mmCIF file of C-alpha atoms in Angstrom:
data_model
loop_
_atom_site.group_PDB
_atom_site.id
_atom_site.type_symbol
_atom_site.label_atom_id
_atom_site.label_comp_id
_atom_site.label_asym_id
_atom_site.label_seq_id
_atom_site.Cartn_x
_atom_site.Cartn_y
_atom_site.Cartn_z
ATOM 1 C CA MET A 6 168.864 -93.119 -142.003
ATOM 2 C CA GLY A 7 169.519 -96.390 -143.746
ATOM 3 C CA GLY A 8 172.882 -96.933 -142.067
ATOM 4 C CA ARG A 9 174.198 -93.599 -143.356
ATOM 5 C CA ALA A 10 174.048 -91.839 -139.982
ATOM 6 C CA VAL A 11 173.940 -92.622 -136.270
ATOM 7 C CA VAL A 12 172.497 -90.470 -133.491
ATOM 8 C CA TRP A 13 174.676 -90.356 -130.385
ATOM 9 C CA THR A 14 174.718 -88.593 -127.035
ATOM 10 C CA ARG A 15 177.440 -88.149 -124.450
ATOM 11 C CA THR A 16 177.967 -86.438 -121.121
ATOM 12 C CA ALA A 17 181.397 -85.010 -120.368
ATOM 13 C CA GLY A 18 183.350 -86.333 -117.428
ATOM 14 C CA ALA A 19 186.480 -84.851 -115.911
ATOM 15 C CA GLY A 20 189.185 -83.980 -118.433
ATOM 16 C CA PRO A 21 189.208 -84.078 -122.245
ATOM 17 C CA GLN A 22 187.737 -86.969 -124.208
ATOM 18 C CA ARG A 23 189.781 -88.475 -127.033
ATOM 19 C CA VAL A 24 187.856 -88.645 -130.325
ATOM 20 C CA LEU A 25 189.565 -91.049 -132.723
ATOM 21 C CA PRO A 26 189.689 -90.647 -136.516
ATOM 22 C CA ASP A 27 187.066 -92.779 -138.258
ATOM 23 C CA GLY A 28 186.368 -91.030 -141.575
ATOM 24 C CA CYS A 29 183.032 -89.693 -140.313
ATOM 25 C CA THR A 30 181.581 -86.190 -140.129
ATOM 26 C CA ASP A 31 179.345 -85.059 -137.252
ATOM 27 C CA VAL A 32 176.792 -82.329 -136.634
ATOM 28 C CA ILE A 33 176.916 -81.615 -132.887
ATOM 29 C CA TRP A 34 174.887 -79.585 -130.398
ATOM 30 C CA SER A 35 176.220 -78.740 -126.931
ATOM 31 C CA ASP A 36 174.338 -77.299 -123.972
ATOM 32 C CA ALA A 37 177.481 -75.722 -122.543
ATOM 33 C CA GLY A 38 178.978 -74.357 -125.754
ATOM 34 C CA SER A 39 182.487 -74.909 -127.061
ATOM 35 C CA ASP A 40 185.353 -73.035 -128.659
ATOM 36 C CA VAL A 41 183.233 -73.089 -131.832
ATOM 37 C CA GLY A 42 180.117 -71.420 -130.419
ATOM 38 C CA ALA A 43 177.991 -70.447 -127.435
ATOM 39 C CA ALA A 44 175.716 -72.740 -125.453
ATOM 40 C CA GLY A 45 173.031 -74.215 -127.694
ATOM 41 C CA ALA A 46 175.029 -73.611 -130.859
ATOM 42 C CA LEU A 47 175.376 -76.247 -133.586
ATOM 43 C CA PHE A 48 178.733 -77.059 -135.105
ATOM 44 C CA VAL A 49 180.288 -79.525 -137.518
ATOM 45 C CA ALA A 50 183.233 -81.812 -136.748
ATOM 46 C CA GLY A 51 184.924 -82.771 -139.998
ATOM 47 C CA PRO A 52 186.776 -86.000 -140.768
ATOM 48 C CA ASP A 53 189.918 -86.173 -138.651
ATOM 49 C CA THR A 54 193.354 -87.375 -139.632
ATOM 50 C CA ARG A 55 194.494 -87.509 -135.984
ATOM 51 C CA ALA A 56 192.773 -87.864 -132.621
ATOM 52 C CA HIS A 57 190.954 -84.771 -131.381
ATOM 53 C CA LEU A 58 190.583 -83.919 -127.691
ATOM 54 C CA ALA A 59 187.030 -82.734 -126.994
ATOM 55 C CA GLN A 60 186.697 -80.636 -123.866
ATOM 56 C CA GLY A 61 183.781 -79.330 -121.847
ATOM 57 C CA PRO A 62 182.879 -78.743 -118.204
ATOM 58 C CA PRO A 63 181.900 -81.949 -116.384
ATOM 59 C CA GLY A 64 178.250 -82.680 -117.028
ATOM 60 C CA THR A 65 178.202 -80.992 -120.432
ATOM 61 C CA ARG A 66 175.699 -82.748 -122.701
ATOM 62 C CA TRP A 67 176.379 -83.305 -126.378
ATOM 63 C CA ILE A 68 173.972 -84.633 -128.977
ATOM 64 C CA GLY A 69 175.314 -85.500 -132.404
ATOM 65 C CA LEU A 70 174.497 -87.018 -135.741
ATOM 66 C CA ARG A 71 177.447 -88.941 -137.163
ATOM 67 C CA PHE A 72 177.499 -89.415 -140.923
ATOM 68 C CA ALA A 73 179.182 -92.499 -142.349
ATOM 69 C CA PRO A 74 182.267 -91.846 -144.519
ATOM 70 C CA GLY A 75 181.240 -90.265 -147.816
ATOM 71 C CA THR A 76 177.760 -89.202 -146.608
ATOM 72 C CA GLY A 77 178.399 -85.817 -144.973
ATOM 73 C CA PRO A 78 178.990 -83.694 -148.098
ATOM 74 C CA ALA A 79 175.487 -84.341 -149.479
ATOM 75 C CA VAL A 80 173.911 -83.113 -146.229
ATOM 76 C CA LEU A 81 176.277 -80.256 -145.452
ATOM 77 C CA GLY A 82 176.668 -78.940 -148.984
ATOM 78 C CA VAL A 83 180.470 -78.723 -149.081
ATOM 79 C CA PRO A 84 183.198 -81.185 -150.123
ATOM 80 C CA ALA A 85 184.595 -83.124 -147.190
ATOM 81 C CA TYR A 86 188.158 -81.822 -147.629
ATOM 82 C CA GLU A 87 186.957 -78.334 -146.632
ATOM 83 C CA LEU A 88 186.086 -79.725 -143.187
ATOM 84 C CA ARG A 89 189.098 -82.003 -142.653
ATOM 85 C CA ASP A 90 190.418 -81.637 -139.083
ATOM 86 C CA GLN A 91 188.061 -78.673 -138.573
ATOM 87 C CA ARG A 92 185.330 -77.691 -136.106
ATOM 88 C CA VAL A 93 183.125 -75.054 -137.723
ATOM 89 C CA PRO A 94 179.748 -73.461 -136.886
ATOM 90 C CA LEU A 95 176.892 -75.046 -138.817
ATOM 91 C CA ALA A 96 175.743 -71.507 -139.633
ATOM 92 C CA ALA A 97 178.866 -71.142 -141.784
ATOM 93 C CA LEU A 98 177.472 -73.886 -144.062
ATOM 94 C CA TRP A 99 173.669 -73.568 -143.811
ATOM 95 C CA PRO A 100 171.488 -70.432 -143.797
ATOM 96 C CA GLY A 101 171.575 -68.727 -140.407
ATOM 97 C CA PRO A 102 167.779 -68.638 -139.857
ATOM 98 C CA GLU A 103 167.520 -72.382 -140.572
ATOM 99 C CA VAL A 104 170.288 -73.144 -138.071
ATOM 100 C CA ARG A 105 168.712 -70.937 -135.390
ATOM 101 C CA ARG A 106 165.347 -72.654 -135.800
ATOM 102 C CA LEU A 107 166.991 -76.061 -135.540
ATOM 103 C CA ALA A 108 168.963 -75.038 -132.420
ATOM 104 C CA GLU A 109 165.772 -73.767 -130.760
ATOM 105 C CA ARG A 110 163.948 -76.979 -131.635
ATOM 106 C CA LEU A 111 166.751 -79.111 -130.195
ATOM 107 C CA ALA A 112 166.732 -77.008 -127.026
ATOM 108 C CA GLU A 113 162.998 -77.563 -126.605
ATOM 109 C CA GLU A 114 163.318 -81.310 -127.180
ATOM 110 C CA ALA A 115 166.233 -81.552 -124.761
ATOM 111 C CA ALA A 116 164.253 -79.691 -122.107
ATOM 112 C CA ARG A 117 161.363 -82.125 -122.539
ATOM 113 C CA SER A 118 163.674 -85.130 -122.360
ATOM 114 C CA ALA A 119 165.174 -83.802 -119.109
ATOM 115 C CA ASP A 120 161.700 -83.171 -117.662
ATOM 116 C CA PRO A 121 158.934 -85.036 -119.532
ATOM 117 C CA GLY A 122 156.263 -83.015 -117.744
ATOM 118 C CA GLN A 123 157.772 -79.699 -118.780
ATOM 119 C CA GLY A 124 156.617 -77.616 -121.726
ATOM 120 C CA ALA A 125 158.828 -76.214 -124.429
ATOM 121 C CA VAL A 126 161.604 -73.929 -123.240
ATOM 122 C CA PRO A 127 162.960 -71.787 -126.094
ATOM 123 C CA GLY A 128 166.626 -71.112 -126.606
ATOM 124 C CA ARG A 129 168.262 -73.752 -124.408
ATOM 125 C CA GLY A 130 171.029 -75.860 -125.919
ATOM 126 C CA GLY A 131 172.423 -79.310 -125.362
ATOM 127 C CA GLY A 132 175.269 -81.394 -127.014
ATOM 128 C CA PRO A 133 178.387 -84.931 -127.352
ATOM 129 C CA GLY A 134 176.226 -87.594 -124.708
ATOM 130 C CA GLU A 135 176.772 -91.225 -123.624
ATOM 131 C CA GLY A 136 177.165 -94.120 -126.061
ATOM 132 C CA ALA A 137 176.078 -94.476 -129.675
ATOM 133 C CA VAL A 138 172.413 -94.945 -130.501
ATOM 134 C CA PRO A 139 171.582 -96.229 -134.009
ATOM 135 C CA GLY A 140 169.782 -93.648 -136.140
ATOM 136 C CA ARG A 141 166.088 -94.302 -136.504
ATOM 137 C CA GLY A 142 164.673 -92.007 -139.223
ATOM 138 C CA GLY A 143 161.505 -90.012 -138.834
ATOM 139 C CA GLY A 144 161.333 -86.825 -137.015
ATOM 140 C CA GLY A 145 161.310 -84.978 -133.798
ATOM 141 C CA ARG A 146 159.230 -87.033 -131.392
ATOM 142 C CA SER A 147 158.641 -84.927 -128.288
ATOM 143 C CA GLY A 148 161.597 -85.094 -125.948
ATOM 144 C CA ASP A 149 163.943 -86.662 -128.487
ATOM 145 C CA PRO A 150 166.423 -84.070 -129.835
ATOM 146 C CA GLY A 151 168.369 -86.737 -131.722
ATOM 147 C CA ARG A 152 165.341 -87.538 -133.851
ATOM 148 C CA ALA A 153 164.767 -83.851 -134.535
ATOM 149 C CA LEU A 154 168.347 -83.467 -135.746
ATOM 150 C CA GLU A 155 168.078 -86.605 -137.832
ATOM 151 C CA ALA A 156 164.842 -85.486 -139.478
ATOM 152 C CA VAL A 157 166.423 -82.277 -140.773
ATOM 153 C CA ALA A 158 169.434 -84.150 -142.149
ATOM 154 C CA LEU A 159 167.198 -86.728 -143.830
ATOM 155 C CA GLU A 160 165.237 -84.019 -145.598
ATOM 156 C CA ARG A 161 168.478 -82.497 -146.866
ATOM 157 C CA LEU A 162 169.602 -85.895 -148.127
ATOM 158 C CA ARG A 163 166.346 -86.238 -150.052
ATOM 159 C CA ARG A 164 166.979 -82.914 -151.801
ATOM 160 C CA ALA A 165 170.664 -83.613 -152.503
ATOM 161 C CA GLU A 166 172.178 -84.735 -155.780
ATOM 162 C CA PRO A 167 172.454 -88.533 -156.205
ATOM 163 C CA PRO A 168 175.634 -89.863 -154.556
ATOM 164 C CA ASP A 169 178.735 -90.625 -156.594
ATOM 165 C CA PRO A 170 178.307 -94.336 -157.399
ATOM 166 C CA ALA A 171 182.028 -94.927 -156.958
ATOM 167 C CA VAL A 172 182.052 -93.731 -153.333
ATOM 168 C CA GLY A 173 180.370 -96.799 -151.850
ATOM 169 C CA ALA A 174 182.573 -99.168 -153.832
ATOM 170 C CA VAL A 175 185.737 -97.317 -152.758
ATOM 171 C CA LEU A 176 184.710 -97.421 -149.103
ATOM 172 C CA ALA A 177 183.784 -101.107 -149.292
ATOM 173 C CA GLY A 178 187.042 -102.068 -150.982
ATOM 174 C CA LEU A 179 189.284 -100.145 -148.608
ATOM 175 C CA SER A 180 187.286 -101.398 -145.608
ATOM 176 C CA ARG A 181 188.120 -104.950 -146.681
ATOM 177 C CA GLY A 182 191.823 -104.096 -146.798
ATOM 178 C CA ARG A 183 192.229 -103.987 -150.579
ATOM 179 C CA SER A 184 195.057 -101.852 -151.948
ATOM 180 C CA VAL A 185 194.423 -98.443 -153.484
ATOM 181 C CA ALA A 186 195.501 -99.779 -156.884
ATOM 182 C CA GLU A 187 193.045 -102.677 -156.615
ATOM 183 C CA VAL A 188 190.211 -100.368 -155.622
ATOM 184 C CA ALA A 189 190.981 -97.915 -158.431
ATOM 185 C CA ALA A 190 190.899 -100.744 -160.957
ATOM 186 C CA ALA A 191 187.676 -102.153 -159.518
ATOM 187 C CA VAL A 192 185.818 -98.837 -159.852
ATOM 188 C CA GLY A 193 187.363 -97.992 -163.230
ATOM 189 C CA LEU A 194 189.274 -94.896 -162.138
ATOM 190 C CA GLY A 195 192.863 -93.819 -162.491
ATOM 191 C CA GLN A 196 194.635 -93.267 -159.197
ATOM 192 C CA ARG A 197 194.609 -89.466 -159.671
ATOM 193 C CA GLN A 198 190.862 -89.500 -160.349
ATOM 194 C CA LEU A 199 190.344 -91.720 -157.326
ATOM 195 C CA HIS A 200 192.362 -89.317 -155.184
ATOM 196 C CA ARG A 201 190.316 -86.279 -156.273
ATOM 197 C CA ARG A 202 186.979 -87.992 -155.733
ATOM 198 C CA SER A 203 188.090 -89.382 -152.388
ATOM 199 C CA LEU A 204 189.073 -85.910 -151.190
ATOM 200 C CA ALA A 205 185.606 -84.594 -152.033
ATOM 201 C CA ALA A 206 183.722 -87.536 -150.520
ATOM 202 C CA PHE A 207 185.852 -88.538 -147.519
ATOM 203 C CA GLY A 208 188.021 -85.515 -146.768
ATOM 204 C CA TYR A 209 191.305 -87.228 -147.556
ATOM 205 C CA GLY A 210 192.892 -89.376 -150.217
ATOM 206 C CA PRO A 211 192.405 -93.140 -150.410
ATOM 207 C CA LYS A 212 195.721 -93.956 -148.715
ATOM 208 C CA THR A 213 194.830 -91.922 -145.632
ATOM 209 C CA LEU A 214 191.295 -93.307 -145.648
ATOM 210 C CA ALA A 215 192.735 -96.831 -145.807
ATOM 211 C CA ARG A 216 194.951 -96.096 -142.777
ATOM 212 C CA VAL A 217 191.982 -94.775 -140.778
ATOM 213 C CA LEU A 218 189.777 -97.734 -141.678
ATOM 214 C CA ARG A 219 192.567 -100.196 -140.863
ATOM 215 C CA LEU A 220 193.035 -98.515 -137.477
ATOM 216 C CA ASN A 221 189.362 -98.997 -136.687
ATOM 217 C CA ARG A 222 189.472 -102.656 -137.756
ATOM 218 C CA ALA A 223 192.426 -103.155 -135.445
ATOM 219 C CA LEU A 224 190.713 -101.429 -132.528
ATOM 220 C CA ASP A 225 187.583 -103.551 -132.985
ATOM 221 C CA ALA A 226 189.668 -106.715 -132.843
ATOM 222 C CA ALA A 227 191.732 -105.539 -129.864
ATOM 223 C CA ARG A 228 188.600 -104.560 -127.912
ATOM 224 C CA ALA A 229 187.260 -108.055 -128.504
ATOM 225 C CA GLY A 230 190.272 -109.416 -126.609
ATOM 226 C CA THR A 231 192.405 -110.503 -129.573
ATOM 227 C CA ALA A 232 196.151 -110.619 -128.875
ATOM 228 C CA PHE A 233 197.993 -107.648 -130.352
ATOM 229 C CA ALA A 234 200.164 -109.791 -132.647
ATOM 230 C CA GLU A 235 197.032 -111.395 -134.072
ATOM 231 C CA VAL A 236 195.345 -107.996 -134.351
ATOM 232 C CA ALA A 237 198.235 -106.818 -136.514
ATOM 233 C CA ALA A 238 197.895 -109.784 -138.854
ATOM 234 C CA LEU A 239 194.102 -109.604 -139.083
ATOM 235 C CA ALA A 240 194.008 -105.863 -139.757
ATOM 236 C CA GLY A 241 196.720 -105.945 -142.420
ATOM 237 C CA TYR A 242 199.785 -104.534 -140.646
ATOM 238 C CA ALA A 243 203.253 -105.853 -141.442
ATOM 239 C CA ASP A 244 203.793 -106.869 -137.810
ATOM 240 C CA GLN A 245 202.978 -105.834 -134.252
ATOM 241 C CA ALA A 246 205.567 -103.042 -134.308
ATOM 242 C CA HIS A 247 203.904 -101.575 -137.397
ATOM 243 C CA LEU A 248 200.548 -101.713 -135.591
ATOM 244 C CA ALA A 249 202.030 -99.938 -132.571
ATOM 245 C CA ARG A 250 203.531 -97.141 -134.719
ATOM 246 C CA GLU A 251 200.300 -96.546 -136.616
ATOM 247 C CA VAL A 252 198.137 -96.495 -133.488
ATOM 248 C CA LYS A 253 200.452 -93.966 -131.829
ATOM 249 C CA ALA A 254 200.617 -91.827 -134.989
ATOM 250 C CA LEU A 255 196.845 -91.660 -135.483
ATOM 251 C CA THR A 256 195.616 -91.584 -131.879
ATOM 252 C CA GLY A 257 198.502 -90.024 -129.978
ATOM 253 C CA VAL A 258 198.704 -92.808 -127.383
ATOM 254 C CA PRO A 259 199.758 -96.488 -127.300
ATOM 255 C CA LEU A 260 197.204 -99.212 -128.027
ATOM 256 C CA GLY A 261 197.252 -100.483 -124.458
ATOM 257 C CA ARG A 262 196.300 -97.065 -123.119
ATOM 258 C CA LEU A 263 193.390 -96.799 -125.579
ATOM 259 C CA LEU A 264 191.995 -100.066 -124.282
ATOM 260 C CA ALA A 265 192.508 -99.315 -120.589
#
């Protein structure tokens, strides 16, 4: 989907899995259900301000479509702030019959992917799986539930209103570590206007978005083996102690534990 979304799958192990804030919104399908819905139900995970612990019985399969920051509202039809830190049934946002048809289609594709020689099996779910797989556009090749999910989202994007031209510039500026004041000036908005438009597009104001993006820059550097003091400097923290406080505040655990 042109870099705007990524298909991913994951299989649950023992214990909860820590999902870190990244400014993204996901549409997720789970074969074992969740606290949001029964097995085979689709739900939406909104942009998080803190880490979320995803739980499911060992072996639970998840399939998701993760929308880049600022992309989700056009597909889902609601401003991002309505989904902040929320897990809601997709049927609360899209027409129920459309969601049921999509869930049945995903179940059939998942059944084929589990057993390529098997025909369609109606009404079986599946949902978060193992590692991120870049989105590939197009639709619903047999045995590929991720493509089926992506195809529906792409069609909704085609029918959506044109994106706010400021959104991409705001995301790019904050991703590079520019201050909120600098970004507001660059896109020609007052800081209050920027805050309102950021809430609608990203789910939170530009200061929170900047914190989340900085966290992810820091984690990328730390995972590459960069020393923590250098990570702090590269990502834009005042010092290593500032890095440590922010990581603990946003993820709930120390940086060293995240990397273990």
